[in-house]
Each structure stands twice: as structure tokens, then as C-alpha cells.
Amino acid sequence: MFKRIATALTLASLALASASAADKISGAGASFPAPLYYDWAFNYGKETRSRVNYQSIGSGGGIKQITNRIVDFGASDKPLTTKELTKAKLLQFPAVIGAIVVAYNLPGIADEQLKLSNTLVADIFAGKITMWNDPAIAAENKGLALPNEKIIVVHRSDGSGTTYNFTYYLTKSSENWANTYGAGKAIDWAVGMGGKGNEGVSNLLKQTPFTIGYIESAYKEKNHLAAATLQTANGKWVTAREENFKAAAQYASWTKEDNFYALLALQPGDTSYPIVAATFILLPKEKAGMNKKVTAFYDYAFKQGDESAKKLGYIPLPESTKQMIREYWTTNIK
């Protein structure tokens, strides 16, 4: 699926090479939604002959490029506060909702077989638990043949909104993690090796036995990786499946007044997957003409792109949220 999308996007770019500069939109940032943005851009190009070029460089890079006005829009999985937006003279709105999974490569242990409590996940990424057959892991996985091997942690090497949302989840799950590391786009990891983008982390997980890492769920599906069964906010075991992502996403609460700022980890409910996150688009306030072109693309995606989102493992925004975003555009882009 992903190879088809990437090939199609390349062909679309070649076919639209004669489009005028006015028909070109450039964006950069989060790797989390990149597969979906490629698909949306390809379909939008076929229908409108407008070319949307998106670079998957991580949320940190996206924020930096839009702040410096290098691209027409930035993309970040870490929402910016109103204070941050005001300082950088930016607008912000969500585009889609996704989930972050704790993926692993353990020979002989299939997808969803490994159970990890939220506190245990934090202890593994903090380097407090270093062996796969540690008694704490064994206690949550009775009957599972855990290997006597060292745990190899894989994390992001670039500034990442995926990292921000994952470490925010760890902060809410573990007092030790909160006091020692906190949440951030980039942190000083205690253990492990880094990969660039969700793509880089996924490749390391796929190629290296006895690894564990965090990636957007679409990359888990693309690479046929296994993901741990985690816990809801109230301690129920829950798998990394679409229905559980949706159960958490329904609790998202957006307001135009705070530029849609929201973090969605550990939402209530017995089936709410614990690491759900929205991804956001950032626009420069002063570029009304280009902003209208960018929002026309996202309006198209909101109207025509839900099926693509679902096929790739994302959760489309509710219609009420999409309408709120359109109202936000009308108020702020003139």
C-alpha cells in the first residue's frame, strides 16, 4: 500500500510538472501523518492539477521551517500553545487523529501477545528494566517464553511530535519518568539507539531482534511489526486496534479559542487505547493568499479523504470538528 502511494505520488509530481508556481504548495514536518498526506496530495493533484509537496522531516523540523517561512505550511504532532503561536505569528488546526504503538521484535512472540503495563513501558525506556525475561515483565506475561536477552530500546533521533506524545504518555504513567525526563520533542534518552522519523525507527525495529520502540500505527502495519497490548487509564488491557483508537478519540475536546490545543493520551473508558494523538497544521498569519490555497487542500481532504485515512490506520476528525475548523479559517484568514 505504502509503496503504491509513494510511486503514485512520484508519478503525479512528474505529470504535474507544468503546473504554474501559483499551483504549488509546500509543506514539511511530522512523519506521523506523512503516508496520509502523500495519498491526499496525489488525489488532490489528479482532481485539481495543484501540486502539494510534503517533506517528512519530523515535527521539530516542521515547526522550524514554518517559523522561518521556508514552507507554506508546517506539520507537528505536538500542538503549540496560544503563547507559542502568538510569538511565531502562526495559526493552528488539527488534520487527523492517529495512534502510537509500542512495537517490538521478539522472535517467536506474535503481535499482541506481549503485555506491558504503562508503568513497565516507562521503566523499560528509562533503562530501569534491561532484560526481556525480567521478573516484572514475566509477571505480566505468564506462560510466554520470554528470551534471556538484553532489551534494545529504539527511539527517535530527531525532534519529533511522536516523541512528545509518547513521552507525555510516559509522564502521565510514571512518577519516575515525570521527575527524571518529562515530555519533549527530544529528550536525553538513558538507553537505546535512535532512528530518524517513524521510518527510521520502524526499519531498526524490523531489522534488529530483541528491540522495542514507539511508532505511529500505520508504520506498524506497513512493516508487519508486532505491537504490545497496553493498559487503559483505568488499568484494562487493550490492543492496538482501530476500534480502540476510536474509543479514545471520541473524548477529544477542541475549541477555536485556544487554537485547538489538545493532548489525547490516557483518555477515559474501558477500551480507550492509551497513546492516541492528533496531528496539526501550522500556517503563517500574514500569508492569507497562500493560506487559502493550503486550506482548500485540507478542506478537500476533510470532504474526500476519510476513506484514505481509515485504510491507512488513521481516525478522521468528527464532522463537528471539521466545521469548527472551517469557521476558524473564515475568522483568521482574510
Tab-separated table of C-alpha atoms in Angstrom:
chain	number	residue	atom	x	y	z
A	1	MET	CA	0.000	0.000	0.000
A	2	PHE	CA	2.699	2.482	1.050
A	3	LYS	CA	4.915	1.633	-1.947
A	4	ARG	CA	1.959	2.220	-4.250
A	5	ILE	CA	1.270	5.578	-2.644
A	6	ALA	CA	4.906	6.695	-2.877
A	7	THR	CA	5.149	5.590	-6.536
A	8	ALA	CA	1.850	7.243	-7.354
A	9	LEU	CA	2.956	10.451	-5.700
A	10	THR	CA	6.169	10.496	-7.758
A	11	LEU	CA	4.236	9.929	-10.976
A	12	ALA	CA	1.768	12.638	-10.009
A	13	SER	CA	4.613	15.084	-9.421
A	14	LEU	CA	6.048	14.355	-12.876
A	15	ALA	CA	2.653	14.646	-14.535
A	16	LEU	CA	2.029	17.994	-12.906
A	17	ALA	CA	5.481	19.435	-13.626
A	18	SER	CA	3.984	22.001	-15.991
A	19	ALA	CA	1.765	23.482	-13.262
A	20	SER	CA	2.437	27.143	-12.506
A	21	ALA	CA	4.165	28.262	-9.316
A	22	ALA	CA	0.816	29.518	-8.071
A	23	ASP	CA	-0.443	25.929	-8.120
A	24	LYS	CA	2.350	24.579	-5.923
A	25	ILE	CA	2.033	24.174	-2.157
A	26	SER	CA	4.968	23.154	0.002
A	27	GLY	CA	4.758	21.660	3.469
A	28	ALA	CA	7.102	19.903	5.866
A	29	GLY	CA	7.101	18.324	9.289
A	30	ALA	CA	5.679	15.322	11.119
A	31	SER	CA	6.371	11.835	9.809
A	32	PHE	CA	3.365	10.582	11.827
A	33	PRO	CA	0.771	11.655	9.157
A	34	ALA	CA	3.091	11.539	6.126
A	35	PRO	CA	1.613	8.423	4.448
A	36	LEU	CA	-1.833	10.021	4.566
A	37	TYR	CA	-0.667	13.432	3.342
A	38	TYR	CA	1.035	11.730	0.377
A	39	ASP	CA	-2.215	9.987	-0.501
A	40	TRP	CA	-4.293	13.137	-0.103
A	41	ALA	CA	-1.800	15.119	-2.208
A	42	PHE	CA	-1.852	12.550	-5.001
A	43	ASN	CA	-5.660	12.521	-5.196
A	44	TYR	CA	-5.887	16.316	-4.910
A	45	GLY	CA	-3.376	16.689	-7.732
A	46	LYS	CA	-5.381	14.383	-10.002
A	47	GLU	CA	-8.552	16.414	-9.442
A	48	THR	CA	-7.204	19.973	-9.369
A	49	ARG	CA	-3.746	19.850	-11.032
A	50	SER	CA	-2.426	21.600	-7.939
A	51	ARG	CA	0.767	20.089	-6.598
A	52	VAL	CA	1.261	19.600	-2.854
A	53	ASN	CA	4.841	18.711	-1.960
A	54	TYR	CA	5.206	17.379	1.589
A	55	GLN	CA	8.525	16.528	3.256
A	56	SER	CA	8.551	14.119	6.200
A	57	ILE	CA	11.279	15.693	8.368
A	58	GLY	CA	9.810	15.445	11.880
A	59	SER	CA	7.683	17.854	13.872
A	60	GLY	CA	10.687	19.804	15.129
A	61	GLY	CA	11.812	20.465	11.574
A	62	GLY	CA	8.290	21.379	10.509
A	63	ILE	CA	7.919	23.931	13.296
A	64	LYS	CA	11.306	25.408	12.459
A	65	GLN	CA	10.627	25.647	8.728
A	66	ILE	CA	7.227	27.319	9.083
A	67	THR	CA	8.548	29.668	11.784
A	68	ASN	CA	11.287	30.730	9.336
A	69	ARG	CA	8.733	30.875	6.487
A	70	ILE	CA	10.616	28.321	4.389
A	71	VAL	CA	7.471	26.312	3.536
A	72	ASP	CA	3.812	27.225	3.057
A	73	PHE	CA	2.644	25.065	5.971
A	74	GLY	CA	4.236	23.187	8.797
A	75	ALA	CA	3.029	19.964	10.386
A	76	SER	CA	3.508	18.975	14.009
A	77	ASP	CA	2.177	16.230	16.249
A	78	LYS	CA	2.976	18.465	19.218
A	79	PRO	CA	0.367	21.227	19.334
A	80	LEU	CA	1.666	24.711	20.055
A	81	THR	CA	0.191	26.783	22.863
A	82	THR	CA	-1.509	30.079	22.121
A	83	LYS	CA	1.548	31.852	23.554
A	84	GLU	CA	3.870	29.968	21.191
A	85	LEU	CA	1.596	30.612	18.222
A	86	THR	CA	1.371	34.323	19.008
A	87	LYS	CA	5.152	34.644	19.282
A	88	ALA	CA	5.696	32.909	15.922
A	89	LYS	CA	2.625	34.559	14.318
A	90	LEU	CA	1.079	31.243	13.398
A	91	LEU	CA	-2.363	29.669	13.105
A	92	GLN	CA	-3.043	26.028	14.025
A	93	PHE	CA	-5.667	23.370	13.365
A	94	PRO	CA	-5.807	19.544	13.605
A	95	ALA	CA	-5.827	17.430	10.444
A	96	VAL	CA	-6.361	13.832	11.588
A	97	ILE	CA	-6.030	11.563	14.619
A	98	GLY	CA	-3.673	8.612	14.905
A	99	ALA	CA	-2.169	6.303	17.500
A	100	ILE	CA	1.330	5.484	18.694
A	101	VAL	CA	2.101	1.829	19.324
A	102	VAL	CA	4.828	0.174	21.374
A	103	ALA	CA	6.297	-2.133	18.749
A	104	TYR	CA	8.718	-4.997	19.385
A	105	ASN	CA	10.782	-7.586	17.545
A	106	LEU	CA	10.808	-10.753	19.666
A	107	PRO	CA	11.318	-13.987	17.699
A	108	GLY	CA	8.508	-16.409	18.500
A	109	ILE	CA	6.256	-13.805	20.152
A	110	ALA	CA	3.454	-12.664	17.887
A	111	ASP	CA	1.537	-9.407	17.573
A	112	GLU	CA	-0.444	-8.515	20.730
A	113	GLN	CA	0.966	-11.443	22.729
A	114	LEU	CA	3.278	-9.281	24.841
A	115	LYS	CA	1.525	-7.367	27.640
A	116	LEU	CA	3.154	-4.283	29.135
A	117	SER	CA	1.620	-2.099	31.808
A	118	ASN	CA	2.079	1.622	31.266
A	119	THR	CA	4.459	1.873	34.223
A	120	LEU	CA	6.509	-1.014	32.857
A	121	VAL	CA	6.801	0.699	29.457
A	122	ALA	CA	8.194	3.767	31.235
A	123	ASP	CA	10.693	1.659	33.194
A	124	ILE	CA	11.934	-0.052	30.014
A	125	PHE	CA	12.503	3.245	28.177
A	126	ALA	CA	14.153	4.696	31.304
A	127	GLY	CA	16.622	1.809	31.352
A	128	LYS	CA	15.407	0.520	34.723
A	129	ILE	CA	14.458	-2.843	33.187
A	130	THR	CA	17.106	-4.201	30.822
A	131	MET	CA	16.329	-7.888	30.174
A	132	TRP	CA	13.371	-9.374	28.326
A	133	ASN	CA	12.913	-12.090	30.951
A	134	ASP	CA	12.982	-9.638	33.860
A	135	PRO	CA	10.581	-10.810	36.612
A	136	ALA	CA	8.452	-7.673	36.181
A	137	ILE	CA	7.814	-8.486	32.509
A	138	ALA	CA	7.338	-12.189	33.268
A	139	ALA	CA	4.712	-11.373	35.907
A	140	GLU	CA	2.541	-9.690	33.258
A	141	ASN	CA	3.145	-12.455	30.695
A	142	LYS	CA	2.649	-15.791	32.452
A	143	GLY	CA	3.179	-18.694	30.053
A	144	LEU	CA	5.025	-16.571	27.458
A	145	ALA	CA	8.549	-17.783	26.589
A	146	LEU	CA	10.492	-14.586	27.187
A	147	PRO	CA	14.093	-14.686	25.919
A	148	ASN	CA	17.115	-14.231	28.167
A	149	GLU	CA	18.264	-11.325	26.029
A	150	LYS	CA	19.043	-7.669	26.610
A	151	ILE	CA	16.294	-5.203	25.669
A	152	ILE	CA	17.382	-2.902	22.840
A	153	VAL	CA	15.402	0.344	23.011
A	154	VAL	CA	14.841	2.245	19.768
A	155	HIS	CA	13.809	5.909	19.900
A	156	ARG	CA	13.698	8.928	17.615
A	157	SER	CA	16.946	10.772	16.866
A	158	ASP	CA	15.212	13.888	15.517
A	159	GLY	CA	12.876	16.426	17.109
A	160	SER	CA	9.563	14.629	16.985
A	161	GLY	CA	5.933	15.178	17.860
A	162	THR	CA	5.622	11.404	18.098
A	163	THR	CA	8.260	11.547	20.812
A	164	TYR	CA	6.427	14.394	22.517
A	165	ASN	CA	3.147	12.466	22.663
A	166	PHE	CA	4.872	9.242	23.699
A	167	THR	CA	6.846	10.911	26.496
A	168	TYR	CA	3.717	12.796	27.576
A	169	TYR	CA	2.051	9.380	27.970
A	170	LEU	CA	5.070	8.131	29.945
A	171	THR	CA	4.947	11.224	32.162
A	172	LYS	CA	1.308	10.513	32.996
A	173	SER	CA	2.121	6.817	33.583
A	174	SER	CA	5.211	7.031	35.790
A	175	GLU	CA	6.259	9.403	38.564
A	176	ASN	CA	9.891	8.389	37.971
A	177	TRP	CA	9.634	9.293	34.289
A	178	ALA	CA	7.874	12.581	35.053
A	179	ASN	CA	10.533	13.631	37.569
A	180	THR	CA	13.516	12.461	35.521
A	181	TYR	CA	12.642	13.146	31.882
A	182	GLY	CA	9.236	14.758	31.396
A	183	ALA	CA	7.703	15.284	27.952
A	184	GLY	CA	9.522	16.754	24.976
A	185	LYS	CA	10.091	16.569	21.219
A	186	ALA	CA	13.639	15.444	22.005
A	187	ILE	CA	14.979	14.165	25.318
A	188	ASP	CA	18.262	12.855	26.718
A	189	TRP	CA	17.496	9.148	26.449
A	190	ALA	CA	19.006	6.904	29.124
A	191	VAL	CA	19.378	3.919	26.778
A	192	GLY	CA	18.928	2.834	23.201
A	193	MET	CA	19.672	3.824	19.640
A	194	GLY	CA	17.989	6.460	17.504
A	195	GLY	CA	16.281	6.373	14.140
A	196	LYS	CA	15.232	9.348	12.038
A	197	GLY	CA	11.494	9.650	11.612
A	198	ASN	CA	8.892	6.945	12.106
A	199	GLU	CA	10.504	5.411	9.014
A	200	GLY	CA	13.918	5.109	10.656
A	201	VAL	CA	12.600	3.669	13.908
A	202	SER	CA	10.455	1.163	12.003
A	203	ASN	CA	13.428	-0.004	9.930
A	204	LEU	CA	15.587	-0.521	13.022
A	205	LEU	CA	12.818	-2.499	14.713
A	206	LYS	CA	12.281	-4.647	11.645
A	207	GLN	CA	15.971	-5.409	11.147
A	208	THR	CA	17.074	-5.887	14.770
A	209	PRO	CA	15.860	-8.728	17.021
A	210	PHE	CA	15.057	-8.015	20.692
A	211	THR	CA	14.196	-4.361	20.034
A	212	ILE	CA	11.339	-2.248	21.343
A	213	GLY	CA	10.306	1.201	20.129
A	214	TYR	CA	7.420	3.602	19.542
A	215	ILE	CA	5.959	4.330	16.107
A	216	GLU	CA	2.754	5.583	14.519
A	217	SER	CA	0.348	2.691	13.989
A	218	ALA	CA	0.355	2.990	10.179
A	219	TYR	CA	4.092	2.223	10.157
A	220	LYS	CA	3.458	-0.849	12.280
A	221	GLU	CA	1.020	-2.136	9.657
A	222	LYS	CA	3.275	-1.228	6.747
A	223	ASN	CA	6.250	-3.066	8.213
A	224	HIS	CA	4.263	-6.024	9.619
A	225	LEU	CA	5.590	-5.386	13.117
A	226	ALA	CA	4.170	-6.628	16.409
A	227	ALA	CA	2.710	-4.213	18.972
A	228	ALA	CA	2.302	-4.703	22.701
A	229	THR	CA	-1.030	-4.911	24.454
A	230	LEU	CA	-1.129	-1.909	26.812
A	231	GLN	CA	-3.427	-0.614	29.541
A	232	THR	CA	-6.220	1.923	29.502
A	233	ALA	CA	-6.258	4.782	32.002
A	234	ASN	CA	-8.256	2.573	34.378
A	235	GLY	CA	-5.978	-0.472	34.004
A	236	LYS	CA	-7.873	-2.587	31.434
A	237	TRP	CA	-5.766	-4.429	28.856
A	238	VAL	CA	-6.288	-3.051	25.351
A	239	THR	CA	-4.823	-3.920	21.937
A	240	ALA	CA	-3.579	-1.551	19.231
A	241	ARG	CA	-6.652	-1.782	17.011
A	242	GLU	CA	-8.778	0.742	15.165
A	243	GLU	CA	-11.847	0.341	17.364
A	244	ASN	CA	-9.771	1.095	20.463
A	245	PHE	CA	-8.149	4.134	18.813
A	246	LYS	CA	-11.655	5.405	18.013
A	247	ALA	CA	-12.806	4.795	21.573
A	248	ALA	CA	-10.080	7.146	22.830
A	249	ALA	CA	-10.508	9.701	20.025
A	250	GLN	CA	-14.157	10.312	20.906
A	251	TYR	CA	-13.010	12.110	24.061
A	252	ALA	CA	-11.060	14.748	22.107
A	253	SER	CA	-12.190	18.222	23.043
A	254	TRP	CA	-11.391	21.117	20.713
A	255	THR	CA	-12.018	24.857	20.929
A	256	LYS	CA	-11.253	27.603	18.423
A	257	GLU	CA	-10.349	29.952	21.265
A	258	ASP	CA	-7.177	28.028	22.171
A	259	ASN	CA	-6.314	27.143	18.556
A	260	PHE	CA	-7.422	23.513	19.012
A	261	TYR	CA	-4.693	22.731	21.549
A	262	ALA	CA	-5.289	19.212	22.938
A	263	LEU	CA	-3.287	16.209	24.126
A	264	LEU	CA	-5.143	12.902	23.985
A	265	ALA	CA	-3.075	10.317	25.887
A	266	LEU	CA	-4.804	8.151	28.523
A	267	GLN	CA	-8.376	9.171	27.837
A	268	PRO	CA	-11.178	7.639	29.963
A	269	GLY	CA	-13.090	4.493	29.001
A	270	ASP	CA	-12.601	0.737	29.305
A	271	THR	CA	-11.498	0.330	25.669
A	272	SER	CA	-9.634	3.606	25.055
A	273	TYR	CA	-6.154	2.925	23.664
A	274	PRO	CA	-3.718	4.931	25.832
A	275	ILE	CA	-1.497	6.655	23.233
A	276	VAL	CA	-3.754	8.497	20.799
A	277	ALA	CA	-2.724	11.847	19.318
A	278	ALA	CA	-3.890	14.420	16.810
A	279	THR	CA	-1.531	15.936	14.254
A	280	PHE	CA	-1.669	19.655	13.461
A	281	ILE	CA	-1.135	22.089	10.596
A	282	LEU	CA	0.634	25.425	11.169
A	283	LEU	CA	0.090	28.470	8.928
A	284	PRO	CA	1.748	31.930	8.882
A	285	LYS	CA	-0.817	34.558	9.820
A	286	GLU	CA	0.348	37.113	7.254
A	287	LYS	CA	0.094	34.939	4.122
A	288	ALA	CA	-3.643	34.966	3.517
A	289	GLY	CA	-3.412	34.172	-0.203
A	290	MET	CA	-1.323	31.036	0.225
A	291	ASN	CA	-3.212	30.058	3.366
A	292	LYS	CA	-6.402	29.920	1.300
A	293	LYS	CA	-4.684	27.506	-1.099
A	294	VAL	CA	-3.467	25.332	1.788
A	295	THR	CA	-6.866	25.276	3.481
A	296	ALA	CA	-8.529	24.456	0.150
A	297	PHE	CA	-6.353	21.342	0.070
A	298	TYR	CA	-7.279	20.379	3.630
A	299	ASP	CA	-10.939	21.156	3.013
A	300	TYR	CA	-10.779	18.731	0.089
A	301	ALA	CA	-9.136	16.172	2.390
A	302	PHE	CA	-11.840	16.671	5.025
A	303	LYS	CA	-14.544	16.090	2.392
A	304	GLN	CA	-12.934	13.365	0.267
A	305	GLY	CA	-10.136	11.846	2.323
A	306	ASP	CA	-11.787	9.973	5.187
A	307	GLU	CA	-11.659	6.600	3.441
A	308	SER	CA	-7.960	7.026	2.722
A	309	ALA	CA	-7.406	7.872	6.386
A	310	LYS	CA	-9.247	4.775	7.565
A	311	LYS	CA	-7.414	2.460	5.139
A	312	LEU	CA	-4.075	3.739	6.376
A	313	GLY	CA	-4.991	3.319	10.036
A	314	TYR	CA	-5.887	6.902	10.994
A	315	ILE	CA	-9.066	8.263	12.587
A	316	PRO	CA	-10.804	11.060	10.629
A	317	LEU	CA	-11.868	14.131	12.567
A	318	PRO	CA	-15.555	14.314	13.543
A	319	GLU	CA	-17.708	16.405	11.201
A	320	SER	CA	-18.411	18.852	14.020
A	321	THR	CA	-14.666	19.439	14.423
A	322	LYS	CA	-14.191	19.912	10.684
A	323	GLN	CA	-16.916	22.565	10.679
A	324	MET	CA	-15.279	24.290	13.651
A	325	ILE	CA	-12.005	24.356	11.709
A	326	ARG	CA	-13.715	25.931	8.696
A	327	GLU	CA	-15.116	28.633	10.960
A	328	TYR	CA	-11.605	29.182	12.345
A	329	TRP	CA	-10.304	29.617	8.781
A	330	THR	CA	-13.016	32.149	7.966
A	331	THR	CA	-12.242	34.173	11.076
A	332	ASN	CA	-8.456	34.143	10.780
A	333	ILE	CA	-7.670	34.054	7.053
A	334	LYS	CA	-8.726	37.257	5.316
